[in-house]
PDB file of C-alpha atoms in Angstrom:
ATOM      1  CA  MET A   1      -0.086  -0.021   0.123  1.00  0.00           C
ATOM      2  CA  ASP A   2       1.275   3.612  -0.945  1.00  0.00           C
ATOM      3  CA  ASP A   3       0.916   6.381   1.904  1.00  0.00           C
ATOM      4  CA  ALA A   4       1.975   9.133  -0.356  1.00  0.00           C
ATOM      5  CA  VAL A   5       0.234  12.390  -0.446  1.00  0.00           C
ATOM      6  CA  PRO A   6      -1.012  13.527  -4.501  1.00  0.00           C
ATOM      7  CA  GLU A   7       0.991  16.684  -5.605  1.00  0.00           C
ATOM      8  CA  THR A   8      -1.477  19.503  -5.706  1.00  0.00           C
ATOM      9  CA  PRO A   9      -0.183  20.652  -9.657  1.00  0.00           C
ATOM     10  CA  ALA A  10       1.143  23.984 -10.020  1.00  0.00           C
ATOM     11  CA  VAL A  11      -0.260  26.991 -10.732  1.00  0.00           C
ATOM     12  CA  ALA A  12       0.923  29.152 -14.009  1.00  0.00           C
ATOM     13  CA  GLU A  13       1.699  32.346 -12.823  1.00  0.00           C
ATOM     14  CA  ASP A  14       0.333  33.357 -15.909  1.00  0.00           C
ATOM     15  CA  ASP A  15      -2.818  31.472 -15.310  1.00  0.00           C
ATOM     16  CA  PRO A  16      -6.037  33.971 -13.279  1.00  0.00           C
ATOM     17  CA  ALA A  17      -7.048  34.170  -9.878  1.00  0.00           C
ATOM     18  CA  PRO A  18     -10.616  33.665  -9.359  1.00  0.00           C
ATOM     19  CA  GLU A  19     -13.057  36.221  -7.964  1.00  0.00           C
ATOM     20  CA  PRO A  20     -13.028  36.914  -3.920  1.00  0.00           C
ATOM     21  CA  GLY A  21     -15.940  35.602  -3.226  1.00  0.00           C
ATOM     22  CA  TYR A  22     -16.649  34.148  -6.482  1.00  0.00           C
ATOM     23  CA  ASP A  23     -18.629  30.400  -6.152  1.00  0.00           C
ATOM     24  CA  PRO A  24     -19.984  28.601  -9.514  1.00  0.00           C
ATOM     25  CA  ALA A  25     -22.454  26.421  -7.512  1.00  0.00           C
ATOM     26  CA  SER A  26     -23.927  30.203  -5.788  1.00  0.00           C
ATOM     27  CA  PRO A  27     -26.866  31.348  -7.975  1.00  0.00           C
ATOM     28  CA  ALA A  28     -25.822  33.760 -10.548  1.00  0.00           C
ATOM     29  CA  PRO A  29     -28.536  35.488 -12.277  1.00  0.00           C
ATOM     30  CA  LEU A  30     -29.217  35.169 -16.181  1.00  0.00           C
ATOM     31  CA  ASN A  31     -30.064  38.125 -17.364  1.00  0.00           C
ATOM     32  CA  VAL A  32     -33.501  37.025 -20.374  1.00  0.00           C
ATOM     33  CA  PRO A  33     -35.309  39.086 -21.067  1.00  0.00           C
ATOM     34  CA  ARG A  34     -38.607  39.498 -21.078  1.00  0.00           C
ATOM     35  CA  THR A  35     -40.831  41.318 -22.820  1.00  0.00           C
ATOM     36  CA  PRO A  36     -44.085  42.045 -22.063  1.00  0.00           C
ATOM     37  CA  THR A  37     -46.357  40.982 -22.968  1.00  0.00           C
ATOM     38  CA  GLY A  38     -50.294  43.072 -22.792  1.00  0.00           C
ATOM     39  CA  ASP A  39     -51.053  39.926 -20.132  1.00  0.00           C
ATOM     40  CA  ALA A  40     -50.775  40.700 -16.723  1.00  0.00           C
ATOM     41  CA  ASP A  41     -51.647  37.570 -15.944  1.00  0.00           C
ATOM     42  CA  VAL A  42     -49.468  35.736 -18.569  1.00  0.00           C
ATOM     43  CA  ASP A  43     -47.033  38.902 -17.862  1.00  0.00           C
ATOM     44  CA  ALA A  44     -46.899  38.081 -14.253  1.00  0.00           C
ATOM     45  CA  ALA A  45     -46.498  33.592 -15.043  1.00  0.00           C
ATOM     46  CA  LEU A  46     -43.675  35.638 -16.742  1.00  0.00           C
ATOM     47  CA  ASP A  47     -42.264  37.615 -14.417  1.00  0.00           C
ATOM     48  CA  ARG A  48     -41.785  34.883 -11.712  1.00  0.00           C
ATOM     49  CA  LEU A  49     -39.270  33.150 -13.799  1.00  0.00           C
ATOM     50  CA  GLY A  50     -36.645  35.969 -11.864  1.00  0.00           C
ATOM     51  CA  ASP A  51     -37.823  34.314  -9.079  1.00  0.00           C
ATOM     52  CA  ALA A  52     -35.859  31.446 -10.574  1.00  0.00           C
ATOM     53  CA  ASP A  53     -31.901  33.962 -10.987  1.00  0.00           C
ATOM     54  CA  HIS A  54     -31.466  33.926  -7.348  1.00  0.00           C
ATOM     55  CA  LEU A  55     -32.259  29.686  -6.322  1.00  0.00           C
ATOM     56  CA  ALA A  56     -29.486  26.841  -6.212  1.00  0.00           C
ATOM     57  CA  THR A  57     -30.909  24.313  -8.896  1.00  0.00           C
ATOM     58  CA  ASP A  58     -33.109  21.895  -6.686  1.00  0.00           C
ATOM     59  CA  GLY A  59     -35.369  25.657  -6.672  1.00  0.00           C
ATOM     60  CA  HIS A  60     -35.330  25.843  -9.249  1.00  0.00           C
ATOM     61  CA  VAL A  61     -38.257  23.544 -10.153  1.00  0.00           C
ATOM     62  CA  GLU A  62     -41.414  24.699  -7.442  1.00  0.00           C
ATOM     63  CA  VAL A  63     -40.699  28.731 -10.216  1.00  0.00           C
ATOM     64  CA  TYR A  64     -40.812  26.346 -13.970  1.00  0.00           C
ATOM     65  CA  GLU A  65     -43.863  24.217 -12.406  1.00  0.00           C
ATOM     66  CA  ASP A  66     -45.514  27.667 -10.493  1.00  0.00           C
ATOM     67  CA  VAL A  67     -45.057  29.890 -13.394  1.00  0.00           C
ATOM     68  CA  HIS A  68     -46.232  25.850 -15.405  1.00  0.00           C
ATOM     69  CA  ARG A  69     -50.282  26.661 -13.784  1.00  0.00           C
ATOM     70  CA  GLY A  70     -49.775  30.479 -14.360  1.00  0.00           C
ATOM     71  CA  LEU A  71     -50.234  30.144 -17.978  1.00  0.00           C
ATOM     72  CA  ARG A  72     -52.130  27.014 -17.995  1.00  0.00           C
ATOM     73  CA  ASP A  73     -54.566  29.090 -16.013  1.00  0.00           C
ATOM     74  CA  ALA A  74     -54.295  32.185 -18.875  1.00  0.00           C
ATOM     75  CA  LEU A  75     -54.576  30.174 -21.985  1.00  0.00           C
ATOM     76  CA  THR A  76     -57.869  28.140 -19.605  1.00  0.00           C
ATOM     77  CA  ALA A  77     -58.905  31.500 -19.097  1.00  0.00           C
ATOM     78  CA  LEU A  78     -59.290  32.502 -23.255  1.00  0.00           C
ATOM     79  CA  ASP A  79     -61.278  29.413 -23.211  1.00  0.00           C
ATOM     80  CA  ALA A  80     -64.034  31.420 -20.514  1.00  0.00           C
ATOM     81  CA  ARG A  81     -63.965  34.511 -21.658  1.00  0.00           C
ATOM     82  CA  PRO A  82     -66.562  35.236 -24.449  1.00  0.00           C
ATOM     83  CA  GLY A  83     -66.111  35.100 -28.114  1.00  0.00           C
ATOM     84  CA  PRO A  84     -67.589  37.967 -30.156  1.00  0.00           C
ATOM     85  CA  PRO A  85     -71.513  37.754 -31.457  1.00  0.00           C
ATOM     86  CA  ALA A  86     -72.593  35.100 -33.676  1.00  0.00           C
ATOM     87  CA  PRO A  87     -73.452  35.923 -36.777  1.00  0.00           C
ATOM     88  CA  PRO A  88     -77.506  36.787 -37.251  1.00  0.00           C
ATOM     89  CA  SER A  89     -78.219  33.013 -38.571  1.00  0.00           C
ATOM     90  CA  THR A  90     -80.092  33.633 -41.967  1.00  0.00           C
ATOM     91  CA  HIS A  91     -81.298  30.768 -42.795  1.00  0.00           C
ATOM     92  CA  GLY A  92     -84.963  30.028 -43.361  1.00  0.00           C
ATOM     93  CA  GLN A  93     -85.425  33.953 -43.803  1.00  0.00           C
ATOM     94  CA  GLY A  94     -87.893  33.500 -47.103  1.00  0.00           C
ATOM     95  CA  SER A  95     -86.819  36.468 -50.118  1.00  0.00           C
TER      96      SER A  95
END
């Protein structure tokens, strides 16, 4: 059995030092632009995506499911709204 400790690789002098306080595993904003749609419910759901920017990856699922639910509800509401009135029927009228 070999009890030798592996050497740590030498850092080249021209390698930049890591930024102080930088943690590659910490949450970082994606800064994806979100263009308003004009529909308040859809815009609110899309704005909720920004909450994922401050969460660790395992917290994204909850945000994405919430956004999906909000968008699905907005689409369902479109089906529930009354449409324009139907044109008057001309069937059965004599000429």
